[in-house]
Coordinates of C-alpha atoms in Angstrom, one line a residue:
Chain A
M1 CA -54.4 -19.5 120.1
E2 CA -55.6 -21.8 122.7
P3 CA -59.3 -22.8 122.5
G4 CA -61.6 -20.9 124.7
M5 CA -59.4 -17.9 124.7
D6 CA -60.9 -14.7 123.3
F7 CA -59.0 -12.2 121.3
H8 CA -58.3 -9.8 124.1
Q9 CA -56.8 -12.7 126.1
A10 CA -54.8 -13.7 123.1
F11 CA -53.3 -10.2 122.9
Q12 CA -52.4 -10.3 126.5
A13 CA -50.9 -13.8 126.1
I14 CA -48.6 -12.6 123.4
D15 CA -47.8 -9.2 124.9
T16 CA -45.9 -10.7 127.8
D17 CA -44.6 -7.5 129.3
H18 CA -48.1 -5.9 129.0
S19 CA -46.7 -2.8 127.5
G20 CA -49.8 -2.4 125.4
E21 CA -48.0 -3.3 122.2
I22 CA -46.7 -6.5 120.7
S23 CA -43.1 -6.2 119.5
V24 CA -41.4 -8.4 117.0
E25 CA -39.5 -10.2 119.8
E26 CA -42.7 -11.0 121.6
L27 CA -44.2 -12.4 118.4
E28 CA -41.2 -14.5 117.8
D29 CA -41.2 -15.8 121.3
Y30 CA -44.9 -16.7 121.0
C31 CA -44.3 -18.3 117.7
K32 CA -41.6 -20.6 119.1
K33 CA -43.7 -21.3 122.2
M34 CA -46.7 -22.3 120.1
N35 CA -44.6 -24.0 117.5
Y36 CA -46.0 -22.0 114.7
K37 CA -44.4 -21.5 111.3
D38 CA -41.9 -18.6 110.9
T39 CA -44.4 -16.8 108.6
F40 CA -46.5 -16.2 111.7
V41 CA -44.5 -13.2 112.6
K42 CA -44.7 -11.7 109.2
K43 CA -48.3 -12.4 108.8
W44 CA -49.3 -10.8 112.0
L45 CA -47.2 -7.7 111.3
N46 CA -48.8 -7.5 107.9
L47 CA -52.2 -7.9 109.2
F48 CA -52.2 -5.7 112.3
D49 CA -49.4 -3.2 112.0
E50 CA -51.2 -0.5 110.0
D51 CA -48.7 2.3 110.6
E52 CA -45.8 0.0 110.0
S53 CA -44.2 0.9 113.2
G54 CA -42.8 -2.6 113.8
T55 CA -45.1 -3.2 116.8
I56 CA -48.7 -4.1 117.1
T57 CA -50.5 -1.9 119.6
Y58 CA -53.7 -2.9 121.3
D59 CA -55.5 -0.3 119.4
E60 CA -54.3 -1.6 116.0
Y61 CA -55.1 -5.1 117.1
C62 CA -58.7 -4.2 118.0
N63 CA -59.0 -2.1 114.9
T64 CA -58.1 -5.0 112.7
L65 CA -60.4 -7.5 114.4
G66 CA -63.2 -5.0 114.7
L67 CA -63.2 -5.2 118.4
I68 CA -63.9 -2.5 121.0
P69 CA -60.8 -2.3 123.3
K70 CA -61.6 -3.7 126.6
Q71 CA -61.3 -1.0 129.3
E72 CA -59.6 -3.2 131.8
V73 CA -57.0 -4.2 129.3
V74 CA -56.3 -0.6 128.4
E75 CA -56.1 0.2 132.1
K76 CA -53.6 -2.6 132.6
H77 CA -51.5 -1.2 129.8
K78 CA -51.5 2.2 131.2
V79 CA -50.3 1.0 134.5
Q80 CA -47.5 -0.9 132.9
Q81 CA -46.5 2.0 130.8
T82 CA -46.3 4.4 133.7
K83 CA -44.2 1.9 135.5
Q84 CA -41.9 1.7 132.6
A85 CA -41.8 5.5 132.2
A86 CA -41.1 5.9 135.9
G87 CA -38.4 3.4 135.7
G88 CA -36.7 5.6 133.1
S89 CA -36.7 3.1 130.3
A90 CA -36.0 3.8 126.6
S91 CA -37.8 6.3 124.4
G92 CA -39.9 3.5 122.9
S93 CA -42.1 3.4 125.9
A94 CA -42.6 7.2 125.9
V95 CA -43.8 6.9 122.4
S96 CA -46.1 4.0 123.3
T97 CA -47.9 6.1 125.8
T98 CA -48.7 8.7 123.2
K99 CA -50.0 5.9 121.1
T100 CA -52.4 4.4 123.6
T101 CA -53.6 7.7 125.0
T102 CA -54.4 9.4 121.8
K103 CA -56.4 7.8 119.1
T104 CA -54.8 9.8 116.4
T105 CA -51.4 8.5 115.7
T106 CA -49.1 10.5 113.6
K107 CA -47.0 8.5 111.3
T108 CA -43.9 10.6 111.7
S109 CA -43.6 10.2 115.4
V110 CA -44.1 6.5 115.3
K111 CA -41.7 5.9 112.5
G112 CA -39.0 7.8 114.2
S113 CA -38.9 5.3 117.0
A114 CA -39.5 2.1 115.2
S115 CA -37.2 0.2 112.9
T116 CA -37.2 1.6 109.4
S117 CA -36.8 -1.7 107.8
K118 CA -40.5 -1.7 107.0
Q119 CA -40.3 1.5 105.0
G120 CA -40.3 1.2 101.3
R121 CA -40.8 -2.5 101.4
S122 CA -43.1 -3.8 98.7
R123 CA -45.8 -6.1 99.7
N124 CA -46.0 -7.5 96.2
E125 CA -43.3 -8.7 93.9
A126 CA -43.1 -9.5 90.2
L127 CA -42.7 -13.1 89.2
S128 CA -39.2 -13.6 87.8
G129 CA -38.9 -12.8 84.1
T130 CA -42.4 -11.5 83.7
V131 CA -44.4 -8.4 84.4
L132 CA -47.0 -10.3 86.3
M133 CA -47.2 -9.7 90.0
K134 CA -47.2 -12.5 92.5
L135 CA -50.3 -11.4 94.4
S136 CA -53.6 -10.6 92.8
R137 CA -55.5 -7.3 93.3
A138 CA -57.8 -8.9 95.8
R139 CA -55.0 -10.3 97.8
M140 CA -53.2 -6.9 97.8
F141 CA -56.3 -5.2 99.0
Q142 CA -56.3 -7.6 101.9
R143 CA -52.6 -7.1 102.5
K144 CA -52.6 -3.4 102.4
A145 CA -55.7 -3.5 104.6
I146 CA -57.4 -0.9 102.5
Y147 CA -60.7 -1.8 104.0
R148 CA -59.3 -0.5 107.3
L149 CA -57.5 2.4 105.8
K150 CA -60.7 4.1 104.9
K151 CA -62.0 3.7 108.4
K152 CA -58.8 4.9 109.9
L153 CA -58.7 8.0 107.8
A154 CA -62.3 8.7 108.7
R155 CA -61.6 8.4 112.4
S156 CA -58.3 10.4 112.4
S157 CA -59.8 13.3 110.4
G158 CA -63.0 13.2 112.5
K159 CA -65.1 13.4 109.4
S160 CA -68.1 11.2 109.2
A161 CA -68.3 11.2 105.5
T162 CA -65.7 8.9 103.9
A163 CA -65.3 8.4 100.2
A164 CA -67.9 5.7 100.3
S165 CA -70.4 7.7 102.1
A166 CA -69.7 10.7 100.0
S167 CA -70.9 8.7 97.0
K168 CA -73.9 7.6 98.9
V169 CA -77.1 9.2 97.7
Q170 CA -78.7 11.6 100.0
L171 CA -82.5 11.5 100.2
T172 CA -84.3 14.7 101.0
E173 CA -87.9 15.0 101.8
K174 CA -89.8 17.2 99.4
V175 CA -93.2 18.5 99.9
I176 CA -95.5 18.0 97.0
G177 CA -98.6 20.1 96.6
G178 CA -102.0 18.8 95.5
E179 CA -104.4 16.4 97.0
K180 CA -104.0 12.7 97.5
N181 CA -100.3 12.7 96.5
G182 CA -99.0 11.5 99.7
G183 CA -98.0 15.0 100.6
K184 CA -94.2 14.5 100.6
R185 CA -91.7 12.3 98.8
L186 CA -88.2 11.2 99.4
V187 CA -86.1 12.5 96.6
P188 CA -82.5 11.5 96.0
D189 CA -80.1 14.3 95.4
R190 CA -78.6 12.5 92.5
R191 CA -80.6 10.8 89.8
S192 CA -79.7 7.3 88.7
P193 CA -78.5 7.2 85.1
R194 CA -80.9 6.4 82.4
S195 CA -79.1 3.3 81.4
L196 CA -76.2 1.5 82.8
P197 CA -73.7 -0.5 80.7
T198 CA -74.2 -4.3 81.0
S199 CA -70.5 -4.8 81.0
V200 CA -67.5 -2.7 81.4
P201 CA -66.3 -1.6 78.0
H202 CA -63.0 -3.1 77.2
R203 CA -60.5 -0.3 76.6
Y204 CA -57.8 -1.5 74.3
S205 CA -54.5 -0.1 75.2
P206 CA -52.6 1.3 72.2
P207 CA -50.7 -1.5 70.7
R208 CA -47.4 0.2 70.6
P209 CA -46.3 3.8 70.8
T210 CA -46.6 5.3 67.4
K211 CA -43.6 7.2 66.4
C212 CA -43.8 10.6 64.8
F213 CA -42.4 11.0 61.3
K214 CA -39.0 12.4 62.3
D215 CA -38.4 9.2 64.4
H216 CA -39.4 6.8 61.7
K217 CA -36.8 4.4 60.4
R218 CA -35.5 5.4 57.0
R219 CA -35.0 2.5 54.7
L220 CA -33.2 2.5 51.4
R221 CA -33.3 -0.1 48.7
A222 CA -30.2 -2.1 48.5
S223 CA -30.0 -1.3 44.8
I224 CA -29.6 2.4 45.5
T225 CA -26.1 3.4 46.7
P226 CA -24.3 6.7 46.3
G227 CA -23.3 7.1 42.7
T228 CA -26.1 4.9 41.3
V229 CA -27.7 6.2 38.1
L230 CA -31.4 6.5 38.7
I231 CA -34.2 6.8 36.2
L232 CA -36.8 9.3 37.4
L233 CA -40.3 8.1 36.8
A234 CA -42.4 11.0 38.0
G235 CA -42.3 14.8 38.3
R236 CA -41.1 17.3 35.8
H237 CA -37.9 15.4 35.3
R238 CA -39.4 12.1 34.5
G239 CA -37.5 9.9 32.2
K240 CA -34.2 11.5 33.0
R241 CA -31.2 9.6 34.2
V242 CA -29.7 11.2 37.3
V243 CA -27.0 10.5 39.8
F244 CA -28.0 9.6 43.3
L245 CA -25.9 11.5 45.9
R246 CA -27.3 10.5 49.3
Q247 CA -30.4 9.9 51.3
L248 CA -31.5 12.9 53.4
S249 CA -32.8 12.6 56.9
S250 CA -36.4 12.7 55.7
G251 CA -35.8 9.6 53.7
L252 CA -35.9 11.4 50.4
L253 CA -33.1 10.9 47.9
L254 CA -30.8 13.8 46.9
V255 CA -30.1 13.6 43.2
T256 CA -28.4 15.8 40.6
G257 CA -28.7 15.6 36.8
P258 CA -25.9 16.9 36.5
L259 CA -27.7 20.1 35.5
K260 CA -25.6 20.5 32.3
F261 CA -26.5 17.1 31.1
N262 CA -30.2 16.9 31.5
G263 CA -31.4 20.0 33.2
C264 CA -32.2 18.3 36.5
P265 CA -30.8 20.3 39.4
L266 CA -29.9 19.3 42.9
R267 CA -33.2 17.8 43.9
R268 CA -35.1 15.6 46.3
I269 CA -37.1 12.7 45.2
A270 CA -38.8 9.7 46.9
Q271 CA -37.3 6.3 46.1
S272 CA -40.6 4.9 45.1
Y273 CA -40.6 7.2 42.0
V274 CA -37.2 5.9 40.9
I275 CA -35.7 3.0 39.1
A276 CA -32.3 2.1 40.2
T277 CA -30.0 1.0 37.4
K278 CA -27.0 -1.2 37.7
T279 CA -24.8 1.7 36.5
Q280 CA -22.6 3.1 39.2
I281 CA -20.5 6.2 39.1
D282 CA -17.7 6.5 41.7
I283 CA -18.6 9.6 43.7
S284 CA -16.5 8.7 46.7
G285 CA -14.4 11.8 46.1
V286 CA -17.5 14.0 45.9
S287 CA -18.1 16.2 49.0
L288 CA -21.6 17.7 49.3
P289 CA -22.1 21.1 50.8
E290 CA -23.3 20.8 54.4
R291 CA -26.2 23.1 54.0
V292 CA -27.8 20.9 51.5
N293 CA -30.4 19.1 53.6
D294 CA -34.2 18.8 53.9
A295 CA -34.6 22.4 55.3
Y296 CA -32.7 23.6 52.2
F297 CA -35.3 22.3 49.9
R298 CA -38.4 23.2 51.9
R299 CA -41.1 25.2 50.3
A300 CA -42.7 26.6 53.5
K301 CA -41.8 30.2 52.9
Q302 CA -43.7 30.4 49.6
L303 CA -46.8 28.8 51.1
Q304 CA -46.9 31.3 53.9
A305 CA -46.7 34.2 51.4
K306 CA -49.7 32.7 49.5
R307 CA -51.7 32.4 52.7
A308 CA -51.1 36.0 53.6
K309 CA -53.3 37.0 50.7
P310 CA -56.7 35.4 51.3
S311 CA -58.6 36.6 48.3
S312 CA -57.1 38.4 45.3
A313 CA -59.1 41.0 43.4
D314 CA -59.0 39.0 40.1
P315 CA -59.8 35.3 40.6
F316 CA -58.4 34.5 37.2
A317 CA -55.1 36.1 37.9
K318 CA -52.3 33.5 37.8
P319 CA -50.7 33.0 41.2
Q320 CA -47.3 34.5 41.4
S321 CA -44.6 32.0 40.7
A322 CA -43.5 30.8 44.1
Y323 CA -40.0 29.6 43.4
Q324 CA -37.2 32.1 43.0
L325 CA -33.7 30.9 42.2
V326 CA -31.4 31.9 44.9
D327 CA -27.6 32.4 44.5
E328 CA -26.8 29.7 47.1
R329 CA -28.6 27.2 44.9
R330 CA -26.4 28.1 42.0
E331 CA -23.3 27.9 44.0
D332 CA -24.1 24.5 45.4
Q333 CA -25.2 23.2 42.0
K334 CA -21.9 24.2 40.5
A335 CA -19.9 22.8 43.4
V336 CA -21.6 19.4 43.3
D337 CA -21.9 19.1 39.5
S338 CA -18.3 19.9 38.8
Q339 CA -17.3 17.0 41.1
V340 CA -19.9 14.6 39.7
M341 CA -18.9 15.4 36.1
T342 CA -15.2 14.8 36.9
A343 CA -16.3 11.4 38.3
I344 CA -18.3 10.6 35.2
R345 CA -15.3 11.6 32.9
A346 CA -13.1 9.4 35.1
S347 CA -15.2 6.3 34.7
P348 CA -14.7 3.7 31.9
D349 CA -17.0 4.3 28.9
A350 CA -17.0 8.0 29.9
K351 CA -18.2 9.3 26.5
M352 CA -21.1 6.8 26.3
L353 CA -21.9 7.5 29.9
A354 CA -22.1 11.2 29.3
S355 CA -24.5 10.8 26.4
Y356 CA -26.4 8.2 28.4
M357 CA -26.9 10.7 31.2
R358 CA -28.2 13.2 28.6
S359 CA -30.7 10.8 27.1
L360 CA -34.2 10.0 28.3
F361 CA -35.6 6.7 29.2
S362 CA -38.6 5.3 27.5
L363 CA -40.2 1.9 27.0
R364 CA -40.3 0.5 23.5
N365 CA -42.6 -2.1 22.0
G366 CA -42.1 -5.5 23.3
Q367 CA -40.2 -4.3 26.3
K368 CA -41.6 -5.6 29.6
P369 CA -40.3 -3.8 32.6
H370 CA -40.9 -6.7 34.9
E371 CA -38.6 -8.8 32.7
M372 CA -36.0 -6.2 32.2
V373 CA -32.8 -5.7 34.1
F374 CA -32.0 -2.1 34.7
Chain B
M1 CA -40.6 -33.7 9.7
G2 CA -36.9 -33.4 10.4
K3 CA -34.1 -35.9 9.7
L4 CA -34.3 -39.0 11.9
D5 CA -30.7 -38.8 12.7
K6 CA -30.7 -38.1 16.5
F7 CA -31.3 -41.3 18.4
V8 CA -31.7 -41.9 22.1
E9 CA -28.7 -44.0 22.7
V10 CA -26.0 -44.4 25.3
G11 CA -23.5 -41.6 24.8
R12 CA -26.0 -39.2 23.1
V13 CA -25.4 -35.7 24.3
A14 CA -28.6 -34.1 25.3
F15 CA -29.7 -30.6 26.3
I16 CA -31.8 -30.3 29.4
A17 CA -34.7 -28.0 28.7
N18 CA -36.3 -27.5 32.1
G19 CA -35.8 -28.2 35.7
K20 CA -32.9 -27.4 38.0
D21 CA -30.2 -28.1 35.4
S22 CA -32.0 -26.4 32.6
G23 CA -29.7 -25.0 29.9
K24 CA -27.0 -27.6 30.5
V25 CA -25.8 -30.5 28.3
C26 CA -25.3 -34.0 29.5
A27 CA -24.7 -37.5 28.2
I28 CA -27.1 -40.4 28.3
A29 CA -25.4 -43.1 30.4
E30 CA -28.2 -45.6 30.3
I31 CA -31.7 -46.1 28.9
I32 CA -34.2 -47.1 31.6
D33 CA -37.4 -47.4 29.6
Q34 CA -39.5 -45.8 26.9
N35 CA -39.6 -42.5 28.7
R36 CA -36.7 -42.3 31.1
V37 CA -32.9 -42.3 30.8
L38 CA -30.0 -42.1 33.2
I39 CA -28.1 -38.9 32.4
D40 CA -24.7 -37.7 33.6
G41 CA -22.9 -34.4 32.9
P42 CA -19.8 -34.2 35.1
C43 CA -18.1 -31.6 33.0
S44 CA -21.2 -29.4 32.9
G45 CA -22.3 -29.8 36.5
V46 CA -25.1 -32.2 36.0
R47 CA -25.4 -34.9 38.6
R48 CA -25.9 -38.5 37.6
Q49 CA -29.7 -38.9 37.7
V50 CA -32.8 -40.3 36.1
C51 CA -34.3 -37.9 33.6
D52 CA -37.5 -38.0 31.6
M53 CA -37.1 -37.9 27.9
K54 CA -39.6 -35.1 27.7
R55 CA -37.1 -32.8 29.4
L56 CA -34.3 -33.6 27.1
H57 CA -33.6 -32.2 23.6
L58 CA -31.1 -34.3 21.7
T59 CA -28.1 -32.8 20.2
R60 CA -26.2 -34.0 17.2
F61 CA -23.3 -35.1 19.4
C62 CA -22.6 -38.5 20.6
I63 CA -19.7 -39.9 22.6
D64 CA -18.5 -43.4 22.7
L65 CA -19.7 -44.6 26.0
P66 CA -20.2 -48.1 27.3
H67 CA -23.7 -48.5 28.9
S68 CA -23.9 -47.7 32.6
A69 CA -20.6 -46.0 32.4
R70 CA -19.7 -44.4 35.7
T71 CA -19.2 -40.7 36.1
A72 CA -15.4 -40.8 35.9
V73 CA -15.6 -42.6 32.6
V74 CA -18.2 -40.2 31.2
R75 CA -15.9 -37.3 32.2
R76 CA -12.9 -38.9 30.5
K77 CA -14.8 -39.5 27.3
W78 CA -16.3 -36.1 27.4
T79 CA -13.1 -34.2 27.7
A80 CA -11.4 -36.5 25.1
A81 CA -14.2 -35.6 22.7
K82 CA -13.8 -31.9 23.5
L83 CA -17.5 -31.6 23.8
D84 CA -17.5 -28.3 25.7
E85 CA -15.9 -26.4 22.8
K86 CA -18.0 -28.3 20.2
W87 CA -21.1 -27.4 22.0
K88 CA -20.2 -23.7 22.3
E89 CA -19.5 -23.5 18.6
T90 CA -23.0 -24.7 17.7
S91 CA -25.5 -22.0 16.7
W92 CA -27.8 -23.5 19.2
A93 CA -25.5 -22.7 22.0
K94 CA -24.7 -19.3 20.5
K95 CA -28.4 -18.4 20.3
L96 CA -28.9 -19.4 23.9
E97 CA -25.9 -17.2 24.9
S98 CA -27.1 -14.2 23.0
R99 CA -30.6 -14.6 24.5
R100 CA -29.0 -14.7 28.0
L101 CA -27.0 -11.6 27.3
R102 CA -29.9 -9.8 26.0
T103 CA -32.1 -10.5 29.1
N104 CA -29.3 -9.5 31.4
M105 CA -28.5 -6.2 29.7
S106 CA -28.6 -3.2 32.0
D107 CA -30.2 0.0 31.0
F108 CA -26.8 1.5 30.0
D109 CA -26.1 -1.6 27.9
R110 CA -29.3 -1.2 26.1
F111 CA -28.4 2.4 25.4
K112 CA -25.0 1.4 24.1
L113 CA -26.5 -1.2 21.9
A114 CA -29.1 1.2 20.5
R115 CA -26.3 3.7 19.8
A116 CA -24.2 1.0 18.1
K117 CA -27.1 0.0 15.9
Q118 CA -27.5 3.6 14.7

């Protein structure tokens, strides 16, 4: 801008055809004329072009700078536009008339005429390789001209109350009775809070999304592989040596006695209640029934039955035994055990292994589990 | 007080009691001072190194070594004396071996042993 030139004059200097709006070409011409940097065009469009039409109207210009449009300038524009309209020029001018004549500008009509290159462009960008954005919040506020947006919305909708003013406290005059009270008082419609926090409490974002149990990673000790002989340490089958079949989707281990050897059926057990021995049985040929899974072993049904009876007549009556042996259990036990026992018989030292599976584990005097190899 | 028949001398076969090479036998190649010797056990996987006498337990074996004999010489003399077999036959070595086997017994092995003892 030349010194001594006011903003209105500046607009007119750039808007060479006095159409009432500065187009990109006019900006570029002016930029070259004044030997400004190339960013001048972008900056101006960013600053002034609120509706992203690709042109800066006199209205937008005045809006941004907080000026009242000069009547003579507006008249000048009108004259120019009518000339253009009469001359039968492009639809752009027709749109421009609507722009200058009406204060309310609809985005759709403007956008239809202007270049759509501005649509969807992001004013901010992430720094490469990081999640950080190039421009700060304050800078983005400036860029998006949110300070103007509020005003614009207020004007276009014709409402006097903007979000800011809506939050403003309204004072009402209230008459108070009694003598020497001042008679009336200004009362705010909303009370100020009893206390205000001295600082904004820091809300810690959850460190990382916590997974629900079914999505947990199931781990298995390297010492436990299908066919490993395990020593059960807890439960009604503690001390028994059982064969590990596979890990179920819940993470629990599926084991079998076999039933004939030690009375332990097809069962689930957690690996923390188990010692894995070095003894392996080759169960590669063993195929487990598909229905044997976590749902197969669930006890939910029995629990529901218990809940159905809230209070029994006799509090000392023993609860009915929940577990009922089902035929499918027998079938699966037989199917699996027959295969496992064949595998045991096929292994070297079969006789010893069989009697080993039958026996119970216990610690003797002088035995230190932390020094023992299992 | 035992028999004073095991001397610290060049060629004495010693058992290393602790450290990285614990459990191995080696030969004394050189005596450095009151407390330290140079040992070498090429046939038992002991590198030629300085060793404190406190770590060594002397065996009753001795090979005919010139002092500061290099490793190749030690190896030659060792194999000629058939020290590996001689060492294995000693009750000392046998005891060590049985102890090692006992600690490495698996649960099944212990079961079999218990059964065998019955």
